[in-house]
GROMACS .gro file of C-alpha atoms in nm:
model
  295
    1UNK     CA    1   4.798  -1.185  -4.453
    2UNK     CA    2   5.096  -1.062  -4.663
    3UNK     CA    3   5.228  -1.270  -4.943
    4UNK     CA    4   5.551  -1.396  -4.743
    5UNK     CA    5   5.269  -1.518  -4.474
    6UNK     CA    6   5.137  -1.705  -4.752
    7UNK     CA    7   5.413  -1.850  -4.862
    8UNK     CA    8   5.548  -1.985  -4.494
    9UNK     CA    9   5.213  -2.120  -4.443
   10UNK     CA   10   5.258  -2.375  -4.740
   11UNK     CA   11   5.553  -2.528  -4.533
   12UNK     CA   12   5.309  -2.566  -4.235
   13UNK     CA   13   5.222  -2.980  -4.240
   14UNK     CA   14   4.884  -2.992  -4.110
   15UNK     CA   15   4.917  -3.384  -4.179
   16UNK     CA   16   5.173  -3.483  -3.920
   17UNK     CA   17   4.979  -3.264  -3.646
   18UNK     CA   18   4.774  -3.553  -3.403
   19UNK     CA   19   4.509  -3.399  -3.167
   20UNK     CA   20   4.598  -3.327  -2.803
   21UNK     CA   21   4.506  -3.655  -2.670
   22UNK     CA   22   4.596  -3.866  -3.014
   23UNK     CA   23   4.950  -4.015  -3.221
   24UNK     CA   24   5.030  -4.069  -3.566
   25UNK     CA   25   5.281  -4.389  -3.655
   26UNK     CA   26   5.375  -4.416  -4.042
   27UNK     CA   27   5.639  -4.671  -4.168
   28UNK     CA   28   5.796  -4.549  -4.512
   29UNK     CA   29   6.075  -4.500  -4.778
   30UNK     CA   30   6.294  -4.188  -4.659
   31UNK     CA   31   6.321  -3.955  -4.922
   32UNK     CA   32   6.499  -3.599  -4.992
   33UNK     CA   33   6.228  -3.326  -4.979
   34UNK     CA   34   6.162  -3.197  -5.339
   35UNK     CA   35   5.885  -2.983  -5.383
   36UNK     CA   36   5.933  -2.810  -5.036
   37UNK     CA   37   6.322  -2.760  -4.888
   38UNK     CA   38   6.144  -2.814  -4.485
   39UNK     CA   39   5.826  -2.847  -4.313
   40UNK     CA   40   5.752  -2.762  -3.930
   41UNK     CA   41   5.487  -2.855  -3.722
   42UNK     CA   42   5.333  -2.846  -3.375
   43UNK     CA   43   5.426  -3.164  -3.245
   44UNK     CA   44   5.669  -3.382  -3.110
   45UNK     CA   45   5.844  -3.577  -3.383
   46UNK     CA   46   6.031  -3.934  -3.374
   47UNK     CA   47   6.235  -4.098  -3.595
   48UNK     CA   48   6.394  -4.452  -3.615
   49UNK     CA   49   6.588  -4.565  -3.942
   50UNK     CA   50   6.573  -4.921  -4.034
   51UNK     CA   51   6.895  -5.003  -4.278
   52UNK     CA   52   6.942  -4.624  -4.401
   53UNK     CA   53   7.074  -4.322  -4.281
   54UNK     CA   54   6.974  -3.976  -4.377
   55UNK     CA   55   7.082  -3.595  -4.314
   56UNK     CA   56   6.855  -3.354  -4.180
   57UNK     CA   57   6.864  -2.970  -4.202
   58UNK     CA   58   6.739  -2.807  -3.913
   59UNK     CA   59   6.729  -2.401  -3.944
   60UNK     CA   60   7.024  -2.436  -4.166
   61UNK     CA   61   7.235  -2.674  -3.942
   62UNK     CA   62   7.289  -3.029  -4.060
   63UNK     CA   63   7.242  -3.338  -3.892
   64UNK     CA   64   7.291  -3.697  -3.991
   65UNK     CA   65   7.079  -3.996  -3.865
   66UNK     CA   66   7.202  -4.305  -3.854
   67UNK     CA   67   6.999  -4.672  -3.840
   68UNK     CA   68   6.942  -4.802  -3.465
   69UNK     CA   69   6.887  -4.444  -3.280
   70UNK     CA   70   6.575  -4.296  -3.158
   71UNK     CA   71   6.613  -3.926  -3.296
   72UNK     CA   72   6.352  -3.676  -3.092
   73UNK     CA   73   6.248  -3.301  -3.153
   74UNK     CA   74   6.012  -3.049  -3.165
   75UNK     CA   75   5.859  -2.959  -3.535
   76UNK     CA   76   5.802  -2.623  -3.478
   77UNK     CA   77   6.147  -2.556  -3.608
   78UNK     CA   78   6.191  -2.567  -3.965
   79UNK     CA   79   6.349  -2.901  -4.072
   80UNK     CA   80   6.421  -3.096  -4.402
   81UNK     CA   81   6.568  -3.395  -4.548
   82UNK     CA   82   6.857  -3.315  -4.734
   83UNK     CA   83   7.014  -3.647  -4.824
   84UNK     CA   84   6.925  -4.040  -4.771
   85UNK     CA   85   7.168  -4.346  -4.821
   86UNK     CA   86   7.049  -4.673  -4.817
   87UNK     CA   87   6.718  -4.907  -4.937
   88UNK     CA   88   6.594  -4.870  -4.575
   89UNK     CA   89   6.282  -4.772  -4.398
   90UNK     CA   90   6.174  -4.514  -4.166
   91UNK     CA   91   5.941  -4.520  -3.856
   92UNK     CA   92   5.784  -4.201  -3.793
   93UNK     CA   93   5.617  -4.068  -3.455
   94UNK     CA   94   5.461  -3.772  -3.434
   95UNK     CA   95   5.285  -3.673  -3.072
   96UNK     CA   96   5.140  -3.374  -2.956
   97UNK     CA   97   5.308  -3.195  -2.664
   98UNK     CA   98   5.007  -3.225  -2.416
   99UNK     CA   99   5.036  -3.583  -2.449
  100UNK     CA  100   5.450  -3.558  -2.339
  101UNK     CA  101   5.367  -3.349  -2.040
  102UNK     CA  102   5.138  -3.619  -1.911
  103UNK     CA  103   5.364  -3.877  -1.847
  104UNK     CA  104   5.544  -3.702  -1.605
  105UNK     CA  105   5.898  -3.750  -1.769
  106UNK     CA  106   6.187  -3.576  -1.582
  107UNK     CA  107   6.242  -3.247  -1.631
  108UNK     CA  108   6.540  -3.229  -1.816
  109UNK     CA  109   6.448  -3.390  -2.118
  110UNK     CA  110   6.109  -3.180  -2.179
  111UNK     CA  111   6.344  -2.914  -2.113
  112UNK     CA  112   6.520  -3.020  -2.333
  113UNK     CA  113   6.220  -3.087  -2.658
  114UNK     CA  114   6.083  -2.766  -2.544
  115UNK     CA  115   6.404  -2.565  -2.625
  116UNK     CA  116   6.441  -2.709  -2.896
  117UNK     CA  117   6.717  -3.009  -2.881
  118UNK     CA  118   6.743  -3.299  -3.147
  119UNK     CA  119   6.848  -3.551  -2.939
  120UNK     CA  120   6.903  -3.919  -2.956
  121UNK     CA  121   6.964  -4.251  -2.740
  122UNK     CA  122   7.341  -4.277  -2.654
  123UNK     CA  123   7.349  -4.634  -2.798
  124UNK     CA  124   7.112  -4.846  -3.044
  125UNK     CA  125   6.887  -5.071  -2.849
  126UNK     CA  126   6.915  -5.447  -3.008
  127UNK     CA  127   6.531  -5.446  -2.992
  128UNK     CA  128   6.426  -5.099  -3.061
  129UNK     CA  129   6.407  -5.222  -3.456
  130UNK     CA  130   6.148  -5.469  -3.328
  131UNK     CA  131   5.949  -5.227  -3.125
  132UNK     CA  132   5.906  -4.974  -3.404
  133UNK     CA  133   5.793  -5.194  -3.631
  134UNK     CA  134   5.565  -5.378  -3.389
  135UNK     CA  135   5.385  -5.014  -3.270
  136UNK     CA  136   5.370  -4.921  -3.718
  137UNK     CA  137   5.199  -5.243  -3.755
  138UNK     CA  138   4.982  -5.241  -3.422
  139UNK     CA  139   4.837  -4.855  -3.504
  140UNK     CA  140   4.682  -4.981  -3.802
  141UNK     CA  141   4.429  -5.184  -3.653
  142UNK     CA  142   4.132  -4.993  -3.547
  143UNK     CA  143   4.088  -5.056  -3.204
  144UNK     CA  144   4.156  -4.827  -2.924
  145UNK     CA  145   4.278  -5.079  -2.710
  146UNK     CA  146   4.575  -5.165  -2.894
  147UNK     CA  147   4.650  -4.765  -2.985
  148UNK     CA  148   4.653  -4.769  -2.560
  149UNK     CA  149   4.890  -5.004  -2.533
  150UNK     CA  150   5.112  -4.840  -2.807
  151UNK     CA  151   5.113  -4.541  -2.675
  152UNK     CA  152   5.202  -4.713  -2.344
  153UNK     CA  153   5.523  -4.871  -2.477
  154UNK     CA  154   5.617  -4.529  -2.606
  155UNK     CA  155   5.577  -4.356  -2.277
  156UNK     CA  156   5.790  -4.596  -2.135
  157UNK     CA  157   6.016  -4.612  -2.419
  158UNK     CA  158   6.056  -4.187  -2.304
  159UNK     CA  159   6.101  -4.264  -1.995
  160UNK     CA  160   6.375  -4.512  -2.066
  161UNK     CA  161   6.506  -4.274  -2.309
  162UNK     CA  162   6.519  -4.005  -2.013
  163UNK     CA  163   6.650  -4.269  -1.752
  164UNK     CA  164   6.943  -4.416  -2.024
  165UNK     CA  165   7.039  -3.988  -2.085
  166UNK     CA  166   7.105  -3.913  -2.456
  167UNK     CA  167   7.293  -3.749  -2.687
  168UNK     CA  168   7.229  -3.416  -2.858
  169UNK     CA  169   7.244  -3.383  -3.202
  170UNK     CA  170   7.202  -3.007  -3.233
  171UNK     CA  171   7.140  -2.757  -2.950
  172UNK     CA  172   6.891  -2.495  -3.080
  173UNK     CA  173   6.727  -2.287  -2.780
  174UNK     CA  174   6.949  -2.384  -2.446
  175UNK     CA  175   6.772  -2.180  -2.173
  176UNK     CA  176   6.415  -2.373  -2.072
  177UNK     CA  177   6.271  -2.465  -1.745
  178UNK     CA  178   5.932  -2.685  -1.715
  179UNK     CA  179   5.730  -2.704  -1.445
  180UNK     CA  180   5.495  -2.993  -1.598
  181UNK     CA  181   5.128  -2.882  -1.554
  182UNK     CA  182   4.812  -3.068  -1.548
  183UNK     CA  183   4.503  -3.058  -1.715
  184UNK     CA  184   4.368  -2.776  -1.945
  185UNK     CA  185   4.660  -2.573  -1.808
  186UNK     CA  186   4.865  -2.841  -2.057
  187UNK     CA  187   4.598  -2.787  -2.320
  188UNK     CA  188   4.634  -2.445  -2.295
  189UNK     CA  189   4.999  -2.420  -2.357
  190UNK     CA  190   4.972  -2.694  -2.632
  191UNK     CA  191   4.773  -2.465  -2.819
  192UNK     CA  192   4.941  -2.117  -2.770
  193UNK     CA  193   5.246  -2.319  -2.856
  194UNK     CA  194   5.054  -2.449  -3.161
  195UNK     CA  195   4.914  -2.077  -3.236
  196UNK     CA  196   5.273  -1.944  -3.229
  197UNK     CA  197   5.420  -2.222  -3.445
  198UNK     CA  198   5.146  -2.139  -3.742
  199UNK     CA  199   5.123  -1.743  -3.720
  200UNK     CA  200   5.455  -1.617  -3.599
  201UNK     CA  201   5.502  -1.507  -3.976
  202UNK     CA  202   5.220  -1.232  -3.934
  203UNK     CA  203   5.210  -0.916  -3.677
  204UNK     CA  204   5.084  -1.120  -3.341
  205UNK     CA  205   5.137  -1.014  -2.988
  206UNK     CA  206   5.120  -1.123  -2.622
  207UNK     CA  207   4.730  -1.056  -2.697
  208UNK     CA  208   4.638  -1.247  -2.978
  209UNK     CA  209   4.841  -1.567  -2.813
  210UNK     CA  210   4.620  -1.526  -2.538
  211UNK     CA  211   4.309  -1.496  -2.713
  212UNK     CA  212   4.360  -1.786  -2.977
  213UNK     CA  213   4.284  -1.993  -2.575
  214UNK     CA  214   4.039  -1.746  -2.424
  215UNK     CA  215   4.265  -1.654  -2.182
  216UNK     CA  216   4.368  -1.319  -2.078
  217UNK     CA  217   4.690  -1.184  -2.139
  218UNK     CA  218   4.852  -1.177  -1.792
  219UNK     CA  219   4.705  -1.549  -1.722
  220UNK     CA  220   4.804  -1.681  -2.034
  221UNK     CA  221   5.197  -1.497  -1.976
  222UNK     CA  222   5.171  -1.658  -1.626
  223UNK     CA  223   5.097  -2.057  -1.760
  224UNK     CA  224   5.327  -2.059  -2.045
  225UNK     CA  225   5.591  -1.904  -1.859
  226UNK     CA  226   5.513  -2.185  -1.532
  227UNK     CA  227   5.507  -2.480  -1.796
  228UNK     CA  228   5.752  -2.341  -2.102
  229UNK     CA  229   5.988  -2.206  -1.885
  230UNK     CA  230   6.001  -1.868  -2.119
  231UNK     CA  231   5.785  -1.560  -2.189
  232UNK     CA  232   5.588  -1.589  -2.478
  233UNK     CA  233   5.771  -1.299  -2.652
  234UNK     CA  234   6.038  -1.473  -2.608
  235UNK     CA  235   5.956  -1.775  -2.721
  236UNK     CA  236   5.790  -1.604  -3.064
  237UNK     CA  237   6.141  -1.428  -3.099
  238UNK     CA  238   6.286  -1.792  -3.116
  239UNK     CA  239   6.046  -1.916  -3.322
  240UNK     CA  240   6.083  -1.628  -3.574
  241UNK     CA  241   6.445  -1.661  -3.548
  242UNK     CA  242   6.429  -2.050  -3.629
  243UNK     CA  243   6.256  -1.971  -3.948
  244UNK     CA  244   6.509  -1.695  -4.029
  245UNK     CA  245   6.786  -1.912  -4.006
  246UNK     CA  246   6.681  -2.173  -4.248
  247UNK     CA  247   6.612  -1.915  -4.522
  248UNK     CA  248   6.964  -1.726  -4.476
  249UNK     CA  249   7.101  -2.102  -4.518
  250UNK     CA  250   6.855  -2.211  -4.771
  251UNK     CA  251   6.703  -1.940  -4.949
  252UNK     CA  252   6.853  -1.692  -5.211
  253UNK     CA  253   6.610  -1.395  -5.038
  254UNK     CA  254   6.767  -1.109  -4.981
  255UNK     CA  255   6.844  -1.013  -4.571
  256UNK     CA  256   6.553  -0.786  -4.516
  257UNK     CA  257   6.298  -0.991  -4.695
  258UNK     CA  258   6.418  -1.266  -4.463
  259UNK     CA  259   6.411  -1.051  -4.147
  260UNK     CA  260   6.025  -0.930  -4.266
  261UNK     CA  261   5.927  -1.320  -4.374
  262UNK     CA  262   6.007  -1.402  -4.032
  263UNK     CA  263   5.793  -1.163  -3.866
  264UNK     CA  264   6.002  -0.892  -3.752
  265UNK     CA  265   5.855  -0.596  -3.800
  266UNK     CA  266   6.212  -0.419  -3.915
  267UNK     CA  267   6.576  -0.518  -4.000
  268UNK     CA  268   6.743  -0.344  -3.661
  269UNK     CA  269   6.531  -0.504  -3.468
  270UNK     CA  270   6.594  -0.892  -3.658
  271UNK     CA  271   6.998  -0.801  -3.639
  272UNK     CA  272   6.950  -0.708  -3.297
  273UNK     CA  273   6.748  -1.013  -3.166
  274UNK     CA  274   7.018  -1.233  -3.411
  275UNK     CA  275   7.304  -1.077  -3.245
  276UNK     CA  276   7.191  -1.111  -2.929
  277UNK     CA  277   7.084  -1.475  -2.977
  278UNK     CA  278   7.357  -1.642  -3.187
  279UNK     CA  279   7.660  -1.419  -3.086
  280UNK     CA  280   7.707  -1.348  -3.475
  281UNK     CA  281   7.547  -1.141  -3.772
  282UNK     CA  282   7.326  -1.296  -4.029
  283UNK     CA  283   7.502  -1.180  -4.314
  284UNK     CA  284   7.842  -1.407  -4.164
  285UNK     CA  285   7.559  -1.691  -4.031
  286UNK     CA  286   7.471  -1.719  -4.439
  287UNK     CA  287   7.839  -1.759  -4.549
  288UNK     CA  288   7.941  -1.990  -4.244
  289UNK     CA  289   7.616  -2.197  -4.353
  290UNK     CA  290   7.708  -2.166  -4.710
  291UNK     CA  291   8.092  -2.233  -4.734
  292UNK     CA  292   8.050  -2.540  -4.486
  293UNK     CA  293   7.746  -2.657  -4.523
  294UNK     CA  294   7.645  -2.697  -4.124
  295UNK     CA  295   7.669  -2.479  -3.829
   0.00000   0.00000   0.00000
């Protein structure tokens, strides 16, 4: 492990990370990250504000929350808080992707996490205050009947979430389509998506993907392509490129140590995936980011 991998791997938040078939709920005080500028994680996140509002960085582009809206996204990409306003309180969910493939939501809005998207409910629900606090309180009592129930009201809460259509805050990887899989094949993909989301930092192929599942390479390429919708290469290149972003936006580091912090294993070959990706160069990505302050 090189010293950059080292360094990325502090940002990793092991915490927010439920098992496959498990959620986390926490109710708390938003606050601006201050010993770390992001996190990222393998799991589905969800946010409701309660009297506050708050601004998010994701990779470098920044979002702002508002009170009453349902905000939804993968944590693999790097994300921070960047600003709060308000004596308000915040309702995080944090679910593991297995778990959002079971209920059978329609396509388009796993699609949609998959890729990437922060997206939101169109309009605030008058009792969607009420539910979030209900489900914070309710997953503090140890009984697994009442986490069933909560997790219930969240799946349909998706569901109504998909049905209603929403809003997207910030577009981050467009091109995804799931075919939602069953069983270990979801388990599977969970994990290499887990896998790629803690080691894309260090020199991993196609191989050691399939391996972290005991699958070999051209089954493991097969599922995740089926249920992500992507090649795994691919998918690593976004991931990488994720990262990258937020420290040309973020950081001070210099171009190539961002490109080799990232995983690539040489600068031609990061402005060359860049290029291709965001239809610009990182060196004019950093000063857009910088002399704007959002993408």
């Amino acid at each position: 492990m090189s010293i950059s991998d080292d360094i990325y791997r502090q940002y990793l938040d092991q915490s927010v990370i439920p098992s496959t078939d498990n959620f986390l709920i926490m109710r708390h005080k938003p606050h601006v990250f201050s010993k770390r500028p992001y996190h990222h994680h393998a799991s589905i996140e969800v946010n409701f504000l309660i009297n506050c509002e708050m601004d998010y960085s994701f990779s470098g582009s920044h979002v702002t929350v508002h009170p009453g809206y349902m905000i939804c996204f993968w944590g693999a990409a790097p994300h921070g808080v960047v600003g709060v306003r308000g004596d308000g309180d915040m309702v995080n969910l944090y679910i593991s992707f297995a778990q959002i493939l079971q209920w059978g939501l329609p396509t388009r809005i796993t699609d949609a996490l998959i890729s990437g998207d922060v997206i939101c409910n169109k309009a605030p629900c008058p009792i969607d205050a009420v539910r979030f606090g209900h489900w914070a309180s309710e997953f503090k009592r140890d009984d697994i009947n009442w986490r069933k129930l909560v997790l219930s009201e969240i799946s349909s809460r998706f569901t109504r979430l998909a049905l209603d259509g929403w809003n997207t805050l910030h577009h981050d990887y467009r091109q995804s389509s799931t075919v939602v899989g069953r069983g270990k094949s979801m388990l599977h993909v969970e994990e290499m998506l887990r896998f790629i989301s803690e080691n894309h930092t260090s020199d991993i192929s196609v191989s050691d993907v399939a391996e972290c599942v005991g699958l070999s390479p051209s089954h493991a390429m097969t599922l995740f392509k089926r249920i992500v919708g992507l090649p795994i290469k691919e998918h690593l290149t976004r991931v990488r490129l994720s990262h990258a972003r937020m420290l040309l936006a973020e950081s001070e580091m210099k171009i190539l140590s961002i490109a080799m912090d990232a995983g690539f294993r040489s600068l031609s070959s990061f402005y060359e995936a860049f290029q291709n990706h965001f239809s610009t160069s990182p060196a004019a990505f950093r000063k857009k980011a910088r002399n704007i302050g959002k993408i």
